[in-house]
XYZ file of C-alpha atoms in Angstrom:
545
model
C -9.147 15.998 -13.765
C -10.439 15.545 -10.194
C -8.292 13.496 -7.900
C -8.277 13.573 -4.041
C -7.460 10.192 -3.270
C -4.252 10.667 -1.274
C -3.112 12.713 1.705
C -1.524 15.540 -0.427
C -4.004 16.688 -2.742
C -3.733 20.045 -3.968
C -5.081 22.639 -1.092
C -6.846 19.577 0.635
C -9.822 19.061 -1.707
C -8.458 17.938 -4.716
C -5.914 17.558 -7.597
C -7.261 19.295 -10.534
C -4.728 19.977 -13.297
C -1.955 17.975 -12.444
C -1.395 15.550 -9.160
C 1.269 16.214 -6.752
C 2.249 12.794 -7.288
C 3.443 13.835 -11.036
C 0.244 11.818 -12.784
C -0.918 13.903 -15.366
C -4.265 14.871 -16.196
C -4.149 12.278 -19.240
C -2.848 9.353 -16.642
C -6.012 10.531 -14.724
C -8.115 9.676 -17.251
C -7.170 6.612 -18.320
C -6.829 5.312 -14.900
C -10.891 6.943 -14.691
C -11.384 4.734 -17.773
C -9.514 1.660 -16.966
C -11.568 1.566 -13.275
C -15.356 2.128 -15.583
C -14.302 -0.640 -17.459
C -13.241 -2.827 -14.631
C -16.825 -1.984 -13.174
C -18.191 -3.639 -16.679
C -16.361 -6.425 -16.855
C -17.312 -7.103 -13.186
C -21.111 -6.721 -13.927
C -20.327 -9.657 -16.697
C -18.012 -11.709 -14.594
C -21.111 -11.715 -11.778
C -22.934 -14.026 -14.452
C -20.210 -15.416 -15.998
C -19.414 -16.883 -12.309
C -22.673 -18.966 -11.999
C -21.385 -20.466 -15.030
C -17.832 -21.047 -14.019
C -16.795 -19.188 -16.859
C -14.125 -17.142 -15.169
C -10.609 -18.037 -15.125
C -7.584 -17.684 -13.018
C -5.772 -15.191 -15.116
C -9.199 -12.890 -15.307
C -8.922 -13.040 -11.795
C -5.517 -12.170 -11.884
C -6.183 -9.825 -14.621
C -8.037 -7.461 -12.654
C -6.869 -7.662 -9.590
C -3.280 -6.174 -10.646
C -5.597 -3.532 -12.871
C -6.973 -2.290 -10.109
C -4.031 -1.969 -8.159
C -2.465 -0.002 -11.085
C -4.905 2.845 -10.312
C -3.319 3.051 -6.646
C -1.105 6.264 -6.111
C 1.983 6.571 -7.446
C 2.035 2.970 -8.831
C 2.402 3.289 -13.219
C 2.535 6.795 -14.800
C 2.710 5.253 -18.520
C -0.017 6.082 -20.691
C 0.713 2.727 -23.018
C 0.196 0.546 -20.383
C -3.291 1.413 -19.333
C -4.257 1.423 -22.985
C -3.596 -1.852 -22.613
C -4.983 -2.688 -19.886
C -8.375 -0.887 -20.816
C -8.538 -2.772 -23.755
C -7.848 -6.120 -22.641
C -10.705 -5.566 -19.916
C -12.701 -4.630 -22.852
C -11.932 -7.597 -24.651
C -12.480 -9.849 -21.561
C -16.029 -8.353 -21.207
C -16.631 -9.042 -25.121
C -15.446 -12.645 -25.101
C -17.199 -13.895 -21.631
C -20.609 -12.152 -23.610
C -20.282 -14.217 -26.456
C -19.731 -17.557 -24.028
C -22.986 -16.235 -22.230
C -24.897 -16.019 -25.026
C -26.896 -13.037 -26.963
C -30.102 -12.989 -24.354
C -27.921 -12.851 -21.105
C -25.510 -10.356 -23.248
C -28.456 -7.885 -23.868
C -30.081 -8.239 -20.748
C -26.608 -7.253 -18.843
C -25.747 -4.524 -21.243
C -28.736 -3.036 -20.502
C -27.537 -2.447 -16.559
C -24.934 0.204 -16.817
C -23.073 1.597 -19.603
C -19.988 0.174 -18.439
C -20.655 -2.812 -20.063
C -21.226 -1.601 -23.437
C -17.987 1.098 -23.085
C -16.073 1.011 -26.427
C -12.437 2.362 -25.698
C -11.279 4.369 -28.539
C -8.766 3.164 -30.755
C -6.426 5.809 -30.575
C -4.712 6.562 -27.523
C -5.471 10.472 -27.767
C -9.089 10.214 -28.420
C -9.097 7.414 -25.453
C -7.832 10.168 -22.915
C -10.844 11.882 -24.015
C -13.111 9.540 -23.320
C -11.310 9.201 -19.709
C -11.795 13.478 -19.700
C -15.636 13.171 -20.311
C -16.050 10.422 -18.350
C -15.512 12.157 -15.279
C -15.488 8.833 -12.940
C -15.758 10.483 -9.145
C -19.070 13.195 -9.843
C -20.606 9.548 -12.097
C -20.354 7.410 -8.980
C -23.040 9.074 -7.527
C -25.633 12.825 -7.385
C -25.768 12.591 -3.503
C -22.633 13.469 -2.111
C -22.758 11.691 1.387
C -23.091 8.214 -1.037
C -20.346 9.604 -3.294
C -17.960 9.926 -0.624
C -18.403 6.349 1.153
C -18.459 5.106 -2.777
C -15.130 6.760 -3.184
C -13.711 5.107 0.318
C -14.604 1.943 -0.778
C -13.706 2.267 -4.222
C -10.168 3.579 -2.818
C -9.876 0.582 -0.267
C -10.130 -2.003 -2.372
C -7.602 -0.246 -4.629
C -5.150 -1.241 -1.469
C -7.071 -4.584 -1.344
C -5.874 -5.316 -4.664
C -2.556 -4.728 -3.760
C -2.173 -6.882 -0.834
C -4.636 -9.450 -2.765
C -1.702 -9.260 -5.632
C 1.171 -9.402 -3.329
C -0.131 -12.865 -2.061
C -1.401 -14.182 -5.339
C 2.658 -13.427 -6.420
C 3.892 -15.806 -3.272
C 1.244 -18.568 -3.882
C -1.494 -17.495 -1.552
C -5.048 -17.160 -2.803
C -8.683 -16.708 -1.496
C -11.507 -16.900 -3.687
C -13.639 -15.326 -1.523
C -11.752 -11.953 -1.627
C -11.478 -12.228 -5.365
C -15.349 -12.313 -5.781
C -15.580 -9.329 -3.340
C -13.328 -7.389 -5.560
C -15.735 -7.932 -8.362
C -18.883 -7.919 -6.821
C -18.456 -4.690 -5.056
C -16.860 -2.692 -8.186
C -20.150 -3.819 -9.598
C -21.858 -2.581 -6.354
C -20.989 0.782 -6.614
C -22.274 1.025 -9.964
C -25.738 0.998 -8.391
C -27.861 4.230 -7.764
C -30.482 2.197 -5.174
C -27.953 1.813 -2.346
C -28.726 3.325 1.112
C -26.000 5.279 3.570
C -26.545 2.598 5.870
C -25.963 -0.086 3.051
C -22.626 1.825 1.997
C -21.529 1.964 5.233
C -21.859 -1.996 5.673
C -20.025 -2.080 2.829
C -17.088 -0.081 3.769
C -16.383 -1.990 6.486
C -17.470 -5.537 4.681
C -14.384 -4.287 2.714
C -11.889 -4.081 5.821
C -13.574 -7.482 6.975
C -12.201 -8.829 3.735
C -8.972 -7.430 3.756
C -8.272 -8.972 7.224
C -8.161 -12.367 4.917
C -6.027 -10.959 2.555
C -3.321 -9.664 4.404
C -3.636 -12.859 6.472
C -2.622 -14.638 3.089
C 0.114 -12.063 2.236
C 1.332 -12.586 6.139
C 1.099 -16.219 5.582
C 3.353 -16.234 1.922
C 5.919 -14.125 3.302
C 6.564 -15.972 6.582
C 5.722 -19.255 4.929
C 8.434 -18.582 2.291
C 11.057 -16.612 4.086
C 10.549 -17.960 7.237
C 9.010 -15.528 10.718
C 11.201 -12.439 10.830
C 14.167 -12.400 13.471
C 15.507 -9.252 15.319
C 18.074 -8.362 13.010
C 20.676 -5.123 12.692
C 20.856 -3.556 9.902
C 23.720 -1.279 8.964
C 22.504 2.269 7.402
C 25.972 3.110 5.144
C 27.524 1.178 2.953
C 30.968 -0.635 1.944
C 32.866 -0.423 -1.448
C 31.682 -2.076 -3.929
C 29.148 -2.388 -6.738
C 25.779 -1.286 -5.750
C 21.893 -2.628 -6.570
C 19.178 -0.203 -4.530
C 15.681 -1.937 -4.132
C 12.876 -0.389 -3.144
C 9.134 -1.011 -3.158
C 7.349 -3.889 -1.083
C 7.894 -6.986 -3.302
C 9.902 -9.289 -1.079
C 9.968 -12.200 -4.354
C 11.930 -9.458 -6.544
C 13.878 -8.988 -3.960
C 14.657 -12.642 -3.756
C 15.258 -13.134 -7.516
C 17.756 -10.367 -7.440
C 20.125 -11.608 -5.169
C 19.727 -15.087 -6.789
C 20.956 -13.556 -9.970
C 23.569 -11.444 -8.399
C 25.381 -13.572 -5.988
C 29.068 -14.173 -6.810
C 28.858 -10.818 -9.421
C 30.791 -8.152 -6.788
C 27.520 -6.371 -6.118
C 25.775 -5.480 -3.018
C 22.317 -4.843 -2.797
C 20.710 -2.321 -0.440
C 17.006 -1.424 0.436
C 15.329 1.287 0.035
C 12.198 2.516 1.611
C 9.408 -0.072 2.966
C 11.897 -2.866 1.584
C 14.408 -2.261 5.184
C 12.136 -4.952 6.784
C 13.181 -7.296 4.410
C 16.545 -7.761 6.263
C 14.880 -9.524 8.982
C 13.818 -12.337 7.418
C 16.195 -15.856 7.381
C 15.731 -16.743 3.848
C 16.721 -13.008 2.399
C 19.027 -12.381 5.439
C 21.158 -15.470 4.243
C 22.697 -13.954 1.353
C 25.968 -12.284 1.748
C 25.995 -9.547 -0.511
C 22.757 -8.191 1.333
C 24.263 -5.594 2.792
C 22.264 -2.835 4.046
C 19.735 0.138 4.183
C 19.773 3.746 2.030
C 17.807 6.348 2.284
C 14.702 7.094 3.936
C 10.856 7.106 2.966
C 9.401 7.583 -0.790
C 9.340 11.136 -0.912
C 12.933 11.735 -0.438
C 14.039 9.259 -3.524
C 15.100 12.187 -5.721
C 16.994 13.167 -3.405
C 18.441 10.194 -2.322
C 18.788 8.436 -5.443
C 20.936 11.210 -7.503
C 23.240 10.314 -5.066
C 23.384 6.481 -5.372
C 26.415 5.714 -7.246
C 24.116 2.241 -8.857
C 21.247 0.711 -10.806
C 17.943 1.261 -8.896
C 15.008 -1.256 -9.296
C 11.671 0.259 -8.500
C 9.147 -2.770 -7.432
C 5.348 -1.771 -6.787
C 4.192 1.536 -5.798
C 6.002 4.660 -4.257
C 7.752 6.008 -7.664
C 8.235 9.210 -8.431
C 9.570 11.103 -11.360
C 13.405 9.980 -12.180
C 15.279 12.974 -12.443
C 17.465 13.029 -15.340
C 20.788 12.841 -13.130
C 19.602 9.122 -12.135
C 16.504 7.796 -14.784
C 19.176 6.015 -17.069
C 20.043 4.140 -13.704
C 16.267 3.093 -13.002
C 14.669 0.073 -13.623
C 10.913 -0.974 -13.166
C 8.819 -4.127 -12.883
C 5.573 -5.551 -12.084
C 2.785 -2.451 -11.967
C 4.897 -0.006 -11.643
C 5.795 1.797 -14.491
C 6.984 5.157 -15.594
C 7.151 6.505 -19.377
C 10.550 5.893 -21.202
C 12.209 4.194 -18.507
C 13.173 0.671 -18.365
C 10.989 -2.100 -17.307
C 11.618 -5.484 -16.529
C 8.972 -8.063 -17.771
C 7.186 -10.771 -15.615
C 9.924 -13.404 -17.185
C 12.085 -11.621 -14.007
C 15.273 -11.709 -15.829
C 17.197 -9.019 -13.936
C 19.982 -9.374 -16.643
C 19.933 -5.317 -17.812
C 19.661 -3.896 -13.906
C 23.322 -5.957 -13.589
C 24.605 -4.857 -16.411
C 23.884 -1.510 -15.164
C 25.486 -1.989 -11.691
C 28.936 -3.299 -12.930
C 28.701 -0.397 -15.144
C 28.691 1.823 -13.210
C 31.104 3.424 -10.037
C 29.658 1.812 -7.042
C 30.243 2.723 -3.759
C 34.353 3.680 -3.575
C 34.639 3.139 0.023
C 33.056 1.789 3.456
C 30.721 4.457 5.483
C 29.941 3.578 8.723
C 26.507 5.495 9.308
C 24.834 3.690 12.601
C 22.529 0.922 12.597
C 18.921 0.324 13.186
C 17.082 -2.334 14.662
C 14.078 -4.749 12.338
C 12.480 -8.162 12.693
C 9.580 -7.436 15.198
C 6.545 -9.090 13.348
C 4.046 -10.512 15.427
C 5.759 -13.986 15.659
C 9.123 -12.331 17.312
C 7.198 -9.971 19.554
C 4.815 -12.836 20.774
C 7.598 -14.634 21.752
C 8.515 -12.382 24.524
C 5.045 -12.038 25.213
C 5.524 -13.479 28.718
C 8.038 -10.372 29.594
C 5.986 -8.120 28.098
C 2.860 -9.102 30.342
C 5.001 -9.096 33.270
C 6.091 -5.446 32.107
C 2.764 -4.569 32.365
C 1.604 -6.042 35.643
C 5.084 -4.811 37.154
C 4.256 -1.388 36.410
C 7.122 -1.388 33.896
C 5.614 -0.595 30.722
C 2.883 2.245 31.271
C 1.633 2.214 27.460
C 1.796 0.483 24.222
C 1.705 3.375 20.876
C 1.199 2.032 17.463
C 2.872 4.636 15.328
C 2.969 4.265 12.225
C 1.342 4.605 8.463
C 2.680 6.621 5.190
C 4.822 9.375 5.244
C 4.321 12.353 2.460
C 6.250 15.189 2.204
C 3.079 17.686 3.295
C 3.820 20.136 6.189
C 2.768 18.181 10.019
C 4.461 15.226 10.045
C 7.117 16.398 11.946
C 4.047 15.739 14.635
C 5.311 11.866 14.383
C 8.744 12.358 15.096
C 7.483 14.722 18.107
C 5.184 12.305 19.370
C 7.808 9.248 19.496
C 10.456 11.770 21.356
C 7.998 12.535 23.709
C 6.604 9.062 24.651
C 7.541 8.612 28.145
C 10.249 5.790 29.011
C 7.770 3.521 30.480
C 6.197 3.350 27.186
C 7.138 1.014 24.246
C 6.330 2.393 20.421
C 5.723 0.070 17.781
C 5.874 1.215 14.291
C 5.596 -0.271 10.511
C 5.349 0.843 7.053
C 7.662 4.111 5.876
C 5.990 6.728 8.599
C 8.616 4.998 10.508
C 11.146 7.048 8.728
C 10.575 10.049 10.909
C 12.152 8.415 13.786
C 13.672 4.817 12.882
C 16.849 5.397 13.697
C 16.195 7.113 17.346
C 17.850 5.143 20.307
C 14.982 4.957 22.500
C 16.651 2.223 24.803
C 14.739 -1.022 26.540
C 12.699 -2.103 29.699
C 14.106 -5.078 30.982
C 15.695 -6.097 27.769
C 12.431 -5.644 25.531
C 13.005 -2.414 22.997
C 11.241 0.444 23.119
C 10.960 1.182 19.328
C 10.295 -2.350 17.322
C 9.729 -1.884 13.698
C 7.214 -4.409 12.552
C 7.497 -4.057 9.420
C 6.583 -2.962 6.104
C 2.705 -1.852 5.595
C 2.049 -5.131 4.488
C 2.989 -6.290 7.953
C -0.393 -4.506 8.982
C -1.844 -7.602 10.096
C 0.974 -8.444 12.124
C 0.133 -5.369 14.070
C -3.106 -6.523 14.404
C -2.437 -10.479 15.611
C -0.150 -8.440 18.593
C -3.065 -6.526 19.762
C -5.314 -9.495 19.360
C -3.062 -11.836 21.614
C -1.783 -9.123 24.226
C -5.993 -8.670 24.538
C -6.301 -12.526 24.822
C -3.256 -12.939 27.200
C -5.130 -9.964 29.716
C -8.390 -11.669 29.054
C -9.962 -8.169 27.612
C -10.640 -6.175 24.816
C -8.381 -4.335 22.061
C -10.561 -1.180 23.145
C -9.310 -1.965 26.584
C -5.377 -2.071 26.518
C -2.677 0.291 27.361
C -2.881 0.236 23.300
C -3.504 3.823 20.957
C -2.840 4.119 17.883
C -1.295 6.913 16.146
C -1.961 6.764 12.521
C -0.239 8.967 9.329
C -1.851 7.976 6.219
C -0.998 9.313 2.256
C -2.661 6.338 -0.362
C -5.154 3.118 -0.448
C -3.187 0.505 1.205
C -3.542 3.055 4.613
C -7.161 3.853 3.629
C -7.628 -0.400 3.434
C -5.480 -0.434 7.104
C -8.038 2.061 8.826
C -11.279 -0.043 7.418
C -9.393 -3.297 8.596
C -9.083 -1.619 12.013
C -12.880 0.025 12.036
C -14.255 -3.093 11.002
C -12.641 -4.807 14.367
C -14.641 -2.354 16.440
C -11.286 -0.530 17.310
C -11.767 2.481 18.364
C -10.540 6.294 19.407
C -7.601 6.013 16.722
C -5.739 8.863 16.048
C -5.491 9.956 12.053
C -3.520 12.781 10.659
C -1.891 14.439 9.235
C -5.274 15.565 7.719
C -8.318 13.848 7.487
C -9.249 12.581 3.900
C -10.754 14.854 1.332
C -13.391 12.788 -0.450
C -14.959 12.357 3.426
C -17.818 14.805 3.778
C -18.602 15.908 6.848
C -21.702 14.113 7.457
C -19.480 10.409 6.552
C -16.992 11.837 8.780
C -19.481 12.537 11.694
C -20.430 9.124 11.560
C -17.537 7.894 11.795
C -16.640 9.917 14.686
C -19.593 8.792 16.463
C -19.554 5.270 15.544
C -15.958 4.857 16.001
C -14.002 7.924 18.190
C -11.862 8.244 15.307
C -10.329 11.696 15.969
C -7.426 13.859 14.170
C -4.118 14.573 15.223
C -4.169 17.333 17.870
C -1.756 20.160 16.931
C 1.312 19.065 18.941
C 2.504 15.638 20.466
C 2.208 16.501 23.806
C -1.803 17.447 23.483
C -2.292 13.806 22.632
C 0.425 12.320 24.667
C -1.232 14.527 27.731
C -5.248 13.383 26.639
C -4.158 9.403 26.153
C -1.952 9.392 29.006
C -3.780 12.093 32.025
């Protein structure tokens, strides 16, 4: 096992017996397997294409199978036994429909596309084992590394791609990309310079796709409003939700309303309370808990049925698992998952089963509902800020947050950020300082939560108009951007931003181990991207003079 695709790898090169996310060595491998076999089946589906041979539901297919391979998403060894062999199977039948020449000629490519997955699921893990995915991608080690950063981004390209396809919002443009570039990599031909174009072709395309994702969530629960959101909780029977999947979410509190049960969010799903056509239901109570990494924690102590949707999972301790509940990609072994038919029945039955909360907790509030449409529409005060002198400096801070030593650097840097300064944060770094009372200028707050990390590209349409509105570049605002990262969708963020031409970002808490340091030079030169300094106010004092 070699994995170093997140933040935390073990000693900051690379998971080697066992991943600090809790995959195993044998969920390594079949995840190495299930990603060779995706490259196959994309070598076939660029021919199969020509011939319109591929279908929605391939397309579908391997989107969500890519995605599975993004940390901390499904830990169950059945499931990508599956999923390996119904790539396999994919491959075999658009072959036949090509015909035996075009089927021999192709196989003859890579080995991918003649991979038989063993039948048994110990002998498969094997195959996974000696597979040895990351040292196959390539001998040079400057092409390995930009091979694994685009290999990892469009792992988080998958997932936004998937989030969108889920809420009815589809480009087939980003779908080919997805396929033509795992074939890419496969390749042994490609130049540094090539790679790199690549890379940032890849944050090009996931502009589009969280543009689509934007576009089904606002288009389907309406533009988030500035909206408070209670952090305790009041008696009663209790449904936690976390994840990202805003259509669970809905589904849920179709299915509970008029039961006696509140439902709370957990984690990246607090920015769901913003939006009109979520907010609406009464039994949407409030937030628990914090980021990811604190769940076992947190969720021994909730006295209800949890629902994990999408990534973030970790390990249910036993003092909780019999209360957890899964569904879409994310999976874990022997606990209960609930299928695509969405029929949120069993989590229910688990709520009214058990105590619920026995009494109201009044635990503060915090503040959400700042996407780009609410923000823009104090745009005018904001400008005026500006010009006034008012409001010195805009700070993006925001990203992933881990449980690794040095992100206390976050919550350092947003208590330091002068008062003529306004922070804007998203996804679950936001956890390190949410609930801080960092007061207003002229009526506009100083800490607006924009969202979840989906809500990326809101982040991005605020810079682009406050540029437009002072007729100048992103590179030249009162804009930095202070960035914590831990899996793919962060890796995807940072090649969105790089492939804007935005510049002199700040990336911690440490830089990412499958960049060597002749990928990370050039990035530094090309770019100005830069680590974290050591404390806040080094960074505060360099941005700032």
């Amino acid at each position: 096992m070699l994995c170093n695709q997140c933040e935390q790898t073990a000693k900051g090169t690379g998971c080697t017996q066992i991943g600090v996310c809790g995959k195993t060595d044998e969920v390594a491998a079949l995840q190495d397997l299930l990603t060779y076999s995706l490259q196959g089946l994309s070598i076939v589906i660029q021919e199969a294409r020509r011939k319109d041979l591929v279908s929605t539901e391939v397309k579908h297919f391997i989107t969500k199978s890519v995605f599975a391979c993004l940390t901390n998403v499904d830990f169950d060894p059945i499931r990508f036994q599956q999923w390996i062999n119904a790539s396999v199977n994919i491959r075999k039948d658009l072959l036949r429909q090509l015909g035996k020449d075009i089927a021999k000629r192709l196989e003859g490519t890579h080995p991918s596309v003649s991979f038989a997955p063993a039948l048994e699921l110990t002998a498969l893990i094997q195959q996974g084992q000696e597979l040895d995915l990351i040292a196959s991608l390539d001998e040079n080690e400057d092409l390995r590394s930009l091979k694994q950063t685009i290999l990892y981004g469009l792992r988080g390209l998958a997932a936004y791609t998937d989030h969108a396809a889920i809420l009815g919002k589809e480009d087939n443009t980003v779908y080919i990309f997805i396929f033509d570039t795992l074939a890419t990599i496969t390749r042994n031909d490609l130049s540094l310079e090539e790679l790199v174009d690549l890379t940032l072709e890849c944050g090009q395309v996931n502009l589009t796709a969280m543009g689509l994702l934007d576009e089904g969530n606002t288009g389907t629960y309406g533009h988030p409003v500035p909206t408070t959101v209670p952090l305790g909780h009041i008696a009663g029977k209790a449904i936690l939700v976390t994840g990202h999947d805003l259509k669970d979410l809905q589904l849920l509190l179709e299915q509970t309303e008029g039961k006696g049960i509140n439902i709370y969010t957990h984690g990246e799903m607090l920015p769901c309370h913003g939006y009109p056509e979520l907010k609406k239901y009464s039994h949407f109570y409030g937030h628990y808990g914090t980021a990811w990494q604190n769940q076992q924690k947190e969720m021994a102590l909730f006295p209800g049925a949890i629902l994990f949707t999408t990534n973030c999972i970790q390990k249910p301790r036993d003092n909780y698992k019999d209360n957890v509940f899964t569904t879409g990609l994310v999976g874990w072994p022997d606990v209960a998952h609930i299928d695509d038919g969405k029929n949120f029945s069993p989590v229910i039955e688990r709520a009214l089963a058990l105590p619920g909360f026995t009494e109201e907790e009044d635990n503060d509030t915090v503040m959400v509902g700042f996407g780009h449409n609410a923000v823009m529409g104090v745009a005018d005060k904001i400008i005026a800020g500006v010009k006034a002198g008012k409001i010195r400096h805009f700070f993006l801070v925001g990203g992933c947050d881990g449980a690794k030593p040095g992100r206390n650097y976050y919550t350092d840097f947003v208590e330091q950020v002068p008062e003529d300064c306004i922070v804007m944060t998203l996804a679950c770094g936001k956890f390190r300082f949410f609930d801080k009372k960092l007061g207003d200028i002229d009526g506009i707050p100083r800490l607006l939560d924009i969202g979840q990390c989906n809500d990326a590209f809101s982040a991005i349409q605020i810079a682009v108009a406050l540029a437009g509105a002072f007729k100048c570049d992103v590179n030249e605002l009162p804009l930095s951007m202070i960035l914590s990262w831990y899996e793919q969708k962060a890796v995807i963020i940072l090649l969105t931003l790089l492939s804007l031409g935005i510049t002199d970002i700040r990336l911690g808490p440490t830089l990412p181990a499958f960049l060597t340091p002749n990928v990370l030079n050039l990035l530094v030169e090309k770019f100005a991207i830069k680590p974290i300094a050591e404390t806040a106010a080094e960074d505060l004092k360099t941005i700032l003079g």
